[in-house]
Structures are given as C-alpha cells and as structure tokens.
Coordinates of C-alpha atoms and ligand atoms in Angstrom, one line a residue:
X1 CA -122.4 -34.9 -5.7
X2 CA -121.7 -38.2 -3.5
X3 CA -118.5 -39.5 -3.9
X4 CA -118.9 -42.9 -2.8
X5 CA -118.3 -45.8 -4.8
X6 CA -121.2 -47.4 -6.0
X7 CA -121.8 -50.5 -4.2
X8 CA -121.7 -54.3 -6.1
X9 CA -124.6 -56.3 -6.0
X10 CA -124.1 -59.3 -3.9
X11 CA -123.3 -62.6 -6.1
X12 CA -125.7 -65.6 -6.3
X13 CA -123.6 -67.4 -3.8
X14 CA -124.4 -64.8 -0.9
X15 CA -128.0 -64.2 -2.0
X16 CA -128.5 -68.3 -1.9
X17 CA -126.9 -68.6 1.3
X18 CA -127.6 -65.4 3.1
X19 CA -130.9 -64.5 1.8
X20 CA -133.1 -66.4 3.9
X21 CA -132.2 -65.2 7.3
X22 CA -133.5 -62.5 7.5
X23 CA -133.9 -61.4 11.1
X24 CA -136.4 -58.3 12.0
X25 CA -135.8 -55.0 11.1
X26 CA -134.6 -54.8 14.8
X27 CA -136.9 -51.5 15.6
X28 CA -136.9 -53.2 19.3
X29 CA -135.0 -56.3 20.7
X30 CA -137.3 -58.9 21.5
X31 CA -139.5 -58.4 18.7
X32 CA -143.1 -58.2 19.5
X33 CA -144.4 -61.6 18.7
X34 CA -142.7 -62.5 22.3
X35 CA -144.6 -60.3 24.4
X36 CA -146.7 -61.7 27.3
X37 CA -150.6 -60.7 27.7
X38 CA -150.4 -60.5 31.5
X39 CA -148.4 -57.0 30.9
X40 CA -151.4 -55.1 31.1
X41 CA -152.2 -51.2 31.7
X42 CA -151.4 -51.1 35.2
X43 CA -147.9 -52.5 34.4
X44 CA -147.2 -49.8 31.7
X45 CA -148.5 -46.5 34.5
X46 CA -145.7 -48.5 36.6
X47 CA -143.5 -48.0 34.1
X48 CA -144.5 -44.4 33.1
X49 CA -144.3 -43.6 36.6
X50 CA -140.9 -45.5 37.1
X51 CA -139.6 -43.1 34.5
X52 CA -141.2 -40.2 36.2
X53 CA -139.0 -40.9 39.4
X54 CA -135.8 -41.7 37.7
X55 CA -135.7 -39.4 34.5
X56 CA -138.6 -36.9 34.6
X57 CA -136.9 -34.6 32.1
X58 CA -136.5 -37.9 29.9
X59 CA -137.4 -36.7 25.7
X60 CA -140.6 -38.3 24.4
X61 CA -141.8 -39.2 21.0
X62 CA -146.0 -39.1 21.1
X63 CA -147.4 -41.6 18.3
X64 CA -150.9 -41.6 17.1
X65 CA -152.3 -44.2 14.9
X66 CA -155.1 -43.9 13.0
X67 CA -156.1 -47.3 11.4
X68 CA -158.4 -46.0 8.9
X69 CA -157.8 -46.2 5.2
X70 CA -159.8 -45.8 2.3
X71 CA -158.8 -49.1 0.1
X72 CA -156.8 -52.1 0.8
X73 CA -152.9 -51.7 -0.6
X74 CA -152.6 -55.2 -1.6
X75 CA -148.5 -55.5 -0.2
X76 CA -149.2 -53.8 3.3
X77 CA -148.6 -54.9 6.7
X78 CA -149.4 -52.1 8.6
X79 CA -152.8 -52.4 10.8
X80 CA -155.6 -50.9 9.0
X81 CA -159.4 -50.8 9.0
X82 CA -161.1 -49.8 5.8
X83 CA -163.4 -47.4 5.7
X84 CA -163.9 -44.1 4.4
X85 CA -166.9 -43.4 6.5
X86 CA -166.5 -40.2 8.5
X87 CA -168.8 -41.4 11.3
X88 CA -166.6 -44.5 12.0
X89 CA -163.4 -42.0 11.9
X90 CA -165.3 -39.8 14.3
X91 CA -166.1 -42.5 16.7
X92 CA -162.9 -43.6 16.8
X93 CA -161.1 -40.5 17.4
X94 CA -163.8 -39.7 20.2
X95 CA -162.1 -43.1 21.5
X96 CA -158.5 -42.0 21.1
X97 CA -159.2 -38.9 22.7
X98 CA -160.4 -40.6 25.7
X99 CA -157.0 -42.8 25.7
X100 CA -155.4 -39.5 25.7
X101 CA -157.6 -38.0 28.3
X102 CA -156.6 -41.1 30.7
X103 CA -153.0 -40.7 30.2
X104 CA -153.3 -36.9 30.8
X105 CA -155.0 -37.5 34.2
X106 CA -152.0 -40.3 35.2
X107 CA -149.5 -37.4 34.4
X108 CA -151.5 -34.7 36.4
X109 CA -151.9 -37.2 39.4
X110 CA -148.0 -37.6 39.5
X111 CA -147.7 -33.8 38.8
X112 CA -145.8 -35.1 35.9
X113 CA -145.1 -32.5 32.5
X114 CA -144.2 -35.0 30.2
X115 CA -141.3 -33.6 27.9
X116 CA -142.7 -34.6 24.3
X117 CA -140.0 -33.5 21.8
X118 CA -142.1 -35.5 18.9
X119 CA -145.0 -35.8 17.7
X120 CA -145.9 -38.2 14.7
X121 CA -149.5 -38.9 13.2
X122 CA -149.3 -42.5 11.5
X123 CA -151.4 -45.2 10.6
X124 CA -153.7 -46.2 8.2
X125 CA -153.8 -43.3 6.6
X126 CA -153.8 -40.3 8.9
X127 CA -154.4 -37.6 6.2
X128 CA -157.7 -38.6 5.8
X129 CA -158.7 -37.3 9.3
X130 CA -160.7 -34.4 8.1
X131 CA -159.5 -30.8 8.8
X132 CA -162.4 -30.4 12.0
X133 CA -161.4 -33.6 13.7
X134 CA -157.4 -33.1 13.3
X135 CA -157.8 -29.4 15.1
X136 CA -159.7 -31.7 17.5
X137 CA -156.8 -34.0 18.1
X138 CA -154.6 -30.9 18.4
X139 CA -156.9 -29.4 21.2
X140 CA -157.1 -32.6 23.3
X141 CA -153.0 -32.5 23.1
X142 CA -152.7 -28.6 24.7
X143 CA -152.7 -29.9 28.2
X144 CA -149.9 -32.8 27.2
X145 CA -147.6 -30.9 25.3
X146 CA -146.7 -27.3 22.9
X147 CA -146.0 -27.1 19.5
X148 CA -143.1 -25.0 19.7
X149 CA -141.7 -27.3 22.1
X150 CA -141.5 -30.0 19.5
X151 CA -138.1 -31.1 17.6
X152 CA -140.6 -33.0 14.6
X153 CA -143.8 -33.0 14.1
X154 CA -144.9 -35.5 11.5
X155 CA -147.6 -37.1 9.6
X156 CA -147.8 -39.7 7.1
X157 CA -150.1 -38.9 3.7
X158 CA -151.6 -40.5 1.3
X159 CA -151.2 -38.4 -2.0
X160 CA -154.7 -40.3 -3.3
X161 CA -157.2 -38.8 -1.0
X162 CA -158.2 -35.3 0.0
X163 CA -154.6 -34.1 -0.8
X164 CA -153.8 -30.6 -2.1
X165 CA -151.8 -27.7 -1.5
X166 CA -154.1 -25.5 0.7
X167 CA -154.2 -29.5 3.0
X168 CA -150.8 -28.8 3.0
X169 CA -150.8 -25.2 4.4
X170 CA -153.1 -26.6 7.0
X171 CA -150.7 -29.2 8.5
X172 CA -148.3 -26.2 8.3
X173 CA -150.3 -23.8 10.1
X174 CA -151.2 -26.2 12.8
X175 CA -147.3 -27.1 13.5
X176 CA -146.1 -30.2 11.4
X177 CA -143.0 -30.2 10.1
X178 CA -141.9 -33.2 8.1
X179 CA -144.4 -35.0 6.1
X180 CA -144.3 -38.6 4.7
X181 CA -145.7 -39.8 1.0
X182 CA -146.5 -43.1 1.1
X183 CA -145.5 -43.9 -2.9
X184 CA -144.1 -47.1 -3.4
X185 CA -144.2 -47.3 -6.9
X186 CA -145.3 -44.8 -9.5
X187 CA -145.8 -47.3 -12.7
X188 CA -149.7 -47.5 -13.2
X189 CA -149.9 -50.9 -14.1
X190 CA -148.0 -52.0 -11.1
X191 CA -150.3 -49.9 -9.0
X192 CA -153.2 -51.3 -10.5
X193 CA -152.5 -54.7 -9.5
X194 CA -151.4 -53.5 -5.6
X195 CA -154.4 -51.5 -5.5
X196 CA -152.8 -48.4 -4.9
X197 CA -152.1 -46.2 -8.0
X198 CA -150.5 -42.4 -7.4
X199 CA -148.2 -41.5 -10.5
X200 CA -145.8 -39.0 -10.1
X201 CA -148.2 -36.5 -12.0
X202 CA -150.4 -37.1 -8.7
X203 CA -147.5 -35.7 -6.6
X204 CA -145.9 -32.8 -8.5
X205 CA -148.8 -30.3 -8.0
X206 CA -148.3 -31.1 -4.0
X207 CA -144.9 -30.2 -4.4
X208 CA -144.7 -26.5 -5.2
X209 CA -142.1 -24.4 -4.0
X210 CA -144.4 -23.1 -1.3
X211 CA -144.7 -26.7 0.1
X212 CA -141.3 -27.5 0.1
X213 CA -140.4 -24.2 2.2
X214 CA -143.5 -25.4 4.4
X215 CA -141.8 -28.3 5.8
X216 CA -138.0 -29.3 6.9
X217 CA -138.3 -33.0 5.2
X218 CA -140.3 -34.4 2.9
X219 CA -139.9 -38.4 3.0
X220 CA -140.9 -40.9 0.0
X221 CA -141.7 -44.4 0.9
X222 CA -140.8 -47.3 -2.1
X223 CA -140.8 -50.7 -2.4
X224 CA -139.1 -53.1 -4.7
X225 CA -140.0 -56.9 -5.3
X226 CA -143.9 -55.9 -5.4
X227 CA -145.9 -58.5 -7.7
X228 CA -145.6 -57.5 -11.7
X229 CA -142.9 -55.2 -11.0
X230 CA -139.6 -55.6 -13.1
X231 CA -136.5 -54.5 -12.3
X232 CA -136.8 -51.3 -15.3
X233 CA -140.0 -50.5 -13.7
X234 CA -138.3 -49.8 -10.3
X235 CA -135.5 -47.8 -12.0
X236 CA -137.8 -45.7 -13.1
X237 CA -139.5 -45.1 -10.2
X238 CA -136.4 -44.5 -8.6
X239 CA -135.7 -42.0 -11.5
X240 CA -139.1 -40.2 -10.8
X241 CA -138.6 -40.0 -7.0
X242 CA -135.2 -38.1 -7.6
X243 CA -136.9 -36.1 -10.3
X244 CA -139.5 -35.2 -7.4
X245 CA -136.5 -34.6 -4.9
X246 CA -137.6 -35.5 -1.7
X247 CA -135.1 -34.9 0.8
X248 CA -135.6 -38.7 2.4
X249 CA -136.6 -42.2 1.4
X250 CA -137.3 -45.3 2.8
X251 CA -136.6 -47.8 0.3
X252 CA -138.3 -51.4 1.6
X253 CA -138.4 -54.9 0.1
X254 CA -141.4 -56.5 -0.1
X255 CA -142.8 -58.7 2.7
X256 CA -144.6 -61.6 1.3
X257 CA -146.9 -63.5 3.9
X258 CA -149.8 -64.6 2.5
X259 CA -150.3 -67.2 5.7
X260 CA -151.0 -63.8 7.9
X261 CA -152.4 -61.4 5.2
X262 CA -155.2 -62.4 3.2
X263 CA -154.7 -59.9 0.7
X264 CA -151.0 -61.2 0.0
X265 CA -152.5 -64.3 -1.6
X266 CA -152.9 -62.6 -5.1
X267 CA -149.5 -62.0 -5.7
X268 CA -149.2 -65.7 -6.8
X269 CA -151.1 -64.7 -10.1
X270 CA -148.3 -62.3 -11.3
X271 CA -144.8 -62.0 -11.9
X272 CA -142.6 -61.9 -8.7
X273 CA -139.1 -61.1 -9.0
X274 CA -137.0 -63.6 -7.9
X275 CA -134.2 -62.7 -4.9
X276 CA -131.2 -62.2 -7.4
X277 CA -133.5 -59.7 -9.0
X278 CA -134.6 -58.0 -6.1
X279 CA -131.1 -57.7 -4.7
X280 CA -130.0 -56.2 -7.7
X281 CA -133.4 -53.4 -7.7
X282 CA -131.7 -52.4 -4.3
X283 CA -128.2 -52.1 -5.1
X284 CA -129.1 -50.4 -7.8
X285 CA -131.7 -48.2 -6.5
X286 CA -129.1 -47.1 -3.7
X287 CA -126.4 -46.6 -6.5
X288 CA -128.7 -44.5 -8.2
X289 CA -129.6 -42.3 -4.9
X290 CA -125.5 -41.8 -4.2
X291 CA -125.2 -40.3 -7.8
X292 CA -127.6 -37.6 -7.0
X293 CA -126.3 -36.6 -4.0
X294 CA -128.2 -38.8 -1.7
X295 CA -126.6 -40.6 1.5
X296 CA -127.3 -44.1 2.3
X297 CA -128.1 -43.7 6.2
X298 CA -129.4 -47.3 7.4
X299 CA -130.4 -50.5 6.2
X300 CA -132.8 -49.2 4.2
X301 CA -132.9 -45.1 3.9
X302 CA -131.6 -42.9 2.0
X303 CA -131.2 -38.9 2.9
X304 CA -129.9 -35.7 1.1
X305 CA -127.0 -34.5 3.4
X306 CA -128.7 -31.6 4.9
X307 CA -131.7 -34.0 5.9
X308 CA -131.9 -34.2 9.9
X309 CA -131.2 -38.2 9.6
X310 CA -127.7 -37.8 7.2
X311 CA -126.9 -34.8 9.7
X312 CA -127.6 -37.5 12.9
X313 CA -125.6 -40.0 11.8
X314 CA -122.6 -38.0 10.8
X315 CA -123.1 -36.5 14.6
X316 CA -123.6 -39.9 16.1
X317 CA -126.9 -39.4 17.5
X318 CA -129.3 -41.9 14.8
X319 CA -131.5 -43.9 16.7
X320 CA -134.0 -46.5 15.6
X321 CA -136.9 -47.2 17.3
X322 CA -140.7 -48.6 16.7
X323 CA -141.1 -45.6 14.4
X324 CA -138.0 -46.6 12.6
X325 CA -135.4 -44.0 12.0
X326 CA -134.9 -41.0 14.3
X327 CA -132.6 -38.3 14.7
X328 CA -132.2 -40.1 18.4
X329 CA -133.9 -37.0 20.7
X330 CA -135.8 -39.2 22.0
X331 CA -135.9 -43.0 22.7
X332 CA -139.1 -43.5 24.6
X333 CA -142.2 -43.6 23.0
X334 CA -146.1 -43.1 24.4
X335 CA -148.6 -45.0 21.7
X336 CA -151.6 -43.7 21.7
X337 CA -154.5 -45.8 19.2
X338 CA -155.1 -49.8 18.3
X339 CA -151.8 -51.7 18.0
X340 CA -149.7 -48.8 18.6
X341 CA -146.5 -49.5 21.1
X342 CA -145.2 -48.0 24.2
X343 CA -141.4 -47.8 24.7
X344 CA -140.5 -46.8 28.4
X345 CA -137.0 -47.4 29.5
X346 CA -136.9 -51.2 29.0
X347 CA -140.4 -51.8 28.9
X348 CA -142.5 -52.6 26.2
X349 CA -146.0 -52.2 25.5
X350 CA -148.5 -52.8 22.9
X351 CA -152.4 -51.8 22.3
X352 CA -154.8 -53.6 21.1
X353 CA -155.4 -54.1 17.1
X354 CA -159.3 -55.2 17.6
X355 CA -161.2 -51.9 17.8
X356 CA -163.8 -53.5 19.5
X357 CA -161.5 -54.7 22.6
X358 CA -159.4 -51.0 22.3
X359 CA -163.0 -49.4 22.8
X360 CA -163.9 -51.7 25.7
X361 CA -161.2 -50.9 27.8
X362 CA -161.4 -47.6 27.0
X363 CA -165.2 -47.8 28.3
X364 CA -163.7 -49.4 31.3
X365 CA -161.2 -46.0 31.9
X366 CA -158.2 -48.4 31.4
X367 CA -155.7 -47.7 28.9
X368 CA -156.1 -50.5 26.3
X369 CA -152.5 -52.2 26.5
X370 CA -152.8 -56.3 25.3
X371 CA -149.5 -56.9 25.8
X372 CA -146.0 -56.0 27.0
X373 CA -142.6 -57.0 28.0
X374 CA -139.7 -56.1 30.0
X375 CA -136.0 -56.2 28.5
X376 CA -134.0 -58.1 31.1
X377 CA -130.2 -56.5 31.2
X378 CA -129.2 -59.0 28.1
X379 CA -131.7 -57.6 26.3
X380 CA -130.8 -54.4 26.7
X381 CA -127.0 -54.9 25.9
X382 CA -128.2 -56.8 22.5
X383 CA -130.7 -54.7 21.5
X384 CA -128.1 -51.8 21.4
X385 CA -125.5 -53.8 19.6
X386 CA -127.9 -54.3 16.9
X387 CA -128.7 -50.7 16.9
X388 CA -125.3 -50.4 15.8
X389 CA -125.0 -52.9 13.6
X390 CA -128.0 -50.6 11.8
X391 CA -127.8 -47.7 12.6
X392 CA -123.4 -47.4 12.5
X393 CA -122.5 -50.7 10.6
X394 CA -119.8 -51.6 13.5
X395 CA -119.8 -52.8 16.8
X396 CA -117.0 -51.2 19.5
X397 CA -116.1 -54.0 22.0
X398 CA -114.5 -50.8 23.9
X399 CA -118.1 -49.5 24.2
X400 CA -119.6 -52.5 25.7
X401 CA -116.9 -52.9 28.2
X402 CA -117.5 -49.0 29.3
X403 CA -121.1 -48.5 29.4
X404 CA -122.6 -52.2 29.6
X405 CA -119.8 -54.0 31.8
X406 CA -119.0 -56.3 29.3
X407 CA -115.1 -57.1 30.4
X408 CA -114.3 -59.8 27.9
X409 CA -116.7 -59.0 24.9
X410 CA -115.4 -62.0 22.4
X411 CA -116.0 -64.3 25.8
X412 CA -119.7 -62.7 26.1
X413 CA -120.5 -63.2 22.7
X414 CA -118.6 -66.6 21.7
X415 CA -121.2 -68.3 20.0
X416 CA -122.1 -65.2 18.1
X417 CA -118.5 -64.9 17.0
X418 CA -118.2 -68.3 15.9
X419 CA -121.4 -67.6 13.7
X420 CA -119.8 -64.6 12.5
X421 CA -116.7 -66.4 11.0
X422 CA -118.6 -67.2 7.8
X423 CA -119.7 -63.7 7.4
X424 CA -116.4 -63.1 7.8
X425 CA -115.1 -65.5 4.9
X426 CA -117.7 -64.0 2.9
X427 CA -116.7 -60.4 3.1
X428 CA -119.7 -59.6 4.9
X429 CA -117.7 -58.5 8.0
X430 CA -114.3 -57.7 8.9
X431 CA -113.5 -58.6 13.1
X432 CA -110.6 -57.2 14.7
X433 CA -109.5 -57.3 18.7
X434 CA -111.4 -53.9 19.1
X435 CA -114.5 -53.7 16.3
X436 CA -116.9 -55.7 14.4
X437 CA -117.4 -54.0 11.1
X438 CA -119.9 -54.3 8.1
X439 CA -118.0 -54.4 5.1
X440 CA -119.6 -52.5 1.7
X441 CA -121.0 -56.0 0.5
X442 CA -122.2 -56.7 4.7
X443 CA -124.3 -53.2 3.9
X444 CA -127.3 -55.7 2.4
X445 CA -126.5 -58.3 5.2
X446 CA -127.2 -56.0 8.0
X447 CA -130.5 -57.8 9.3
X448 CA -128.4 -61.2 9.2
X449 CA -125.8 -59.8 11.5
X450 CA -128.1 -58.4 14.2
X451 CA -130.1 -62.4 13.7
X452 CA -126.7 -63.6 14.8
X453 CA -127.2 -61.7 18.1
X454 CA -130.8 -62.5 18.3
X455 CA -130.7 -65.3 21.3
X456 CA -134.4 -65.6 21.3
X457 CA -134.4 -66.3 17.5
X458 CA -131.9 -68.6 18.1
X459 CA -133.2 -70.4 21.1
X460 CA -137.1 -70.8 19.9
X461 CA -137.8 -68.8 17.0
X462 CA -140.5 -66.0 16.9
X463 CA -143.9 -66.4 16.0
X464 CA -145.3 -63.5 13.5
X465 CA -146.2 -60.5 15.6
X466 CA -150.2 -61.2 14.4
X467 CA -150.3 -64.2 15.5
X468 CA -151.8 -63.8 18.8
X469 CA -155.6 -63.9 19.8
X470 CA -156.2 -60.4 19.2
X471 CA -153.9 -59.7 16.2
X472 CA -155.5 -62.7 14.5
X473 CA -158.6 -61.3 14.8
X474 CA -157.9 -58.0 13.8
X475 CA -157.5 -59.4 10.6
X476 CA -161.4 -59.6 10.1
X477 CA -162.9 -57.1 8.7
X478 CA -166.1 -57.8 10.2
X479 CA -164.7 -57.8 13.7
X480 CA -163.0 -54.7 13.1
X481 CA -166.5 -52.6 12.1
X482 CA -168.9 -54.7 14.6
X483 CA -168.7 -51.6 17.3
Ligands
SF4_1 S1 -150.2 -48.8 2.4 FE1 -150.8 -47.5 3.6 S2 -152.6 -46.5 2.7 FE2 -152.2 -48.5 1.7 S3 -153.7 -49.8 3.2 FE3 -151.4 -49.6 3.9 S4 -151.6 -48.2 5.8 FE4 -153.4 -48.0 4.2

C-alpha cells in the first residue's frame, strides 16, 4: 500500500484563476502548430544522416500509425479514418510498407543499422489489423529490427472488435509485450453518448492470468469530463479499473474543441461537468489509485511500483516524447504512417494527415513529410525545463548551469520567475536559490507551470495542430476515402 498522503482538491479560487491557463501536454517543444511546411523529406533525411554521423548507436523508437477505426468515438482527438473495409486497410498497409522500404533503402545506402529498441503500434485502431496484415508488417520490419533487441513492443487495443484471448496469444507470439486498452469510461450510458460502449464485462474475459503473464505491462486509458459523465460515474469507472488491475493508467481530461472537431459539437446537448467538478474527479481518482497501491508518476499517469514507468521515475530515467511517458530508453522517434511524428535530436517532422497526399508522396518515392521544425538551443533548454516539470516536479538550476551552460538561471529566466511569483503566493510552486519545486497542489497545475516557460506561447500563441491546409483537409471524411 502507498503511504502517500491523499491530495487535496484545489479550491475554487485556484481553479478559476489557473484552470484556463493550461498549456499543451508538452510532449515536445515547440508544439506542432508552429512547425513549417518547407521542412520536407530531404530535411528529414539530412537529420537522419546527421544522427548516423554523430550518434550511430542512438537508441530509437519506431512508431507506426494505423489510422483506421470502425466507428468515431465522439471525444477523440486522434487522427482517424473511419472504415472497417479490409481493402482500405490492405491498401493503406501497402503504402505504409513502402514508407518503411524508403527508409530502409536510405539506411542501406549509408550502411546504417538502426538501433531500434522500442516499437509502438498506435492509431487509430491498430488492433483491427488482420493477423495476416500484422504478419506482413512484421515481415517488412525484419531488415530494420529484431524483436529480441526490443526493450518494449506495444499495441493499442480497442476491446470492442475482434478481440479474444487467442488474439492476445497471437500478439504475444509476434513479440508484443505491452498492451494498452482505450477504456475512457466503463459506464454504458456514458458510452452510448460518446459512441464507445465497453463495460468491464468486455475486458474481464480478456484479462485472464495467462494473458497477464504474457505481457510486461497492461495499460488503461480513462477520460474524465466526458458528456453526461458525473463524478459518481467516474468514481465507479475508477473502481472498476482498480478491480481489473492494470499495471498503469493514463487519466486524461476531456479536450473539448468543437471548433476543430465536428464530432465534439454534439456535446453541448448533454450535461458537461464544470471545471470545479472535473478537478474533483481527477483528485479523487488520483487518491483512490494511491490508496490502491499505484503511484502518481506524471501529470496524468498512475503506475504500480513494479511497472517500468514507476521504476524509471525512481531511477531518474523517465522521459517524455511524442508517444507520451516512456522509460527513457530512447528519445529519438522514427514515425511511420499518416500524421506520425519523427523526432531526431533537435529536428521535428510530421507526415501528411490526408491519405491522398500521403499516398501521392510515396508514389513519387518520397518520404511523406508535410512539415517540420528545427529546435534552437533555447528551445531545447526550455524543452528540458518543461520535461523536468512534468517528469520530476522540479527544476534544478545547477543542472542547467552544468549541462546547458546557463551560468545565471535567475537572470536568464527573469521574466519567467517574475511570472511564477503568483504561483509561489498560491503555494503551487516553491523557489529557492537551487531549485524550483512543484508542491502537492501544484501537481494539478504542472502544464500551467510549463506554459510560463513557453516563449512561443507568450510571444504569439499557437494555432491548433490541425489548423493548416493538410490538417484541416483531413477532417473531411470524403477526402480521406477518395483514393
Ligand atoms: S478513441 Fe481510438 S478507437 Fe475511438 S475514434 Fe479515436 S482512435 Fe479510434
């Protein structure tokens, strides 16, 4: 049992003052709303070449984005294409394999053997990929990586479709060792409203002792603040989750952007908990998980002490990247599939969202990169500060002197420290000559602390990540399936 004292819900004054100041999730910095479309495929290959020259053994993560889903969950922000048609899936996989082949040809030309240590199947719903197609993908990966070299191989699972213990055995036999279930809320009434009904009885038969023994870690994603969801509903979902005993949970707040996602527009017909209630939902959930042996390891993650993320936090290797919290075995990501992101050192890249543009680039034998960004020294410094806030709840001034050459932290960050003064007054942050520390109440405002260090946000703000030509076009379903 954890001995951590339960957290107190922030008072109404704090919620009113800081609730709307949430920055992004800071999985990288600056966020992709600022990336530029002139950074294309050739810049990506140059960044890879630079890595080959300077850090040939750098451990890498490979992320494969399969965008198809059977139905649109109404809360979703992910890049999805709604189709259960296996011909659509097969055609897409042909193209995704072409993208892998272009990368492999480039590696071969350079005589480079990439040191892939993590493999992630994300989406969309990668668990609706047929077993034959899944084997086809693994076969195509063979020249690039060996399953036995991977620290971690994960897949996101939608429990509603084609899921069985046999399918779990299949994943295990293929080398998958961590699985993540999108649950969001177990309540069927909430489920109907968000177009995603997955009660506990759907997961229970899948989580047999045999299945648990096959995977190093089982994750659930939950969301609070969903339309029609009450505090009591969410408490019950938390209880059901604890009973089903995952190793790790991500507990996210609903991001409601009806201006970007048409499917969010239906929410206004339903009861939506106010921020005072959603804050309470999250604090209650954190306390309940703590009482049941989980640790609060990040802004929105809970993990058992035996889970690799909890261990990484204790050992100081916990890391954050476009995939989310990771044990820190690799910071560079090669992203494959539409909308996926590549992060190679200080270079960021993102692929096209629209399938026609993604396919056209591959038909030209080009990597389908739509935009990118080169982080400056100052960006990298601020990124590290934000990561320290969301990973370890403190910023050590000495670290930034020793590792980044910031001789006088207080002078370099004078505007930020001035802005943080009110966080200190409100007891969200403590500052002394050596450190900036997040307090217990501050745990619920870590994104707001990061935002203080976000120079782009302060100077001109961000557009939403989908507010550019290809991102907006991809919100039109007809465009996605016209190929
Ligand atoms: S939540 Fe998952 S299954 Fe639902 S639409 Fe989004 S990506 Fe697809």
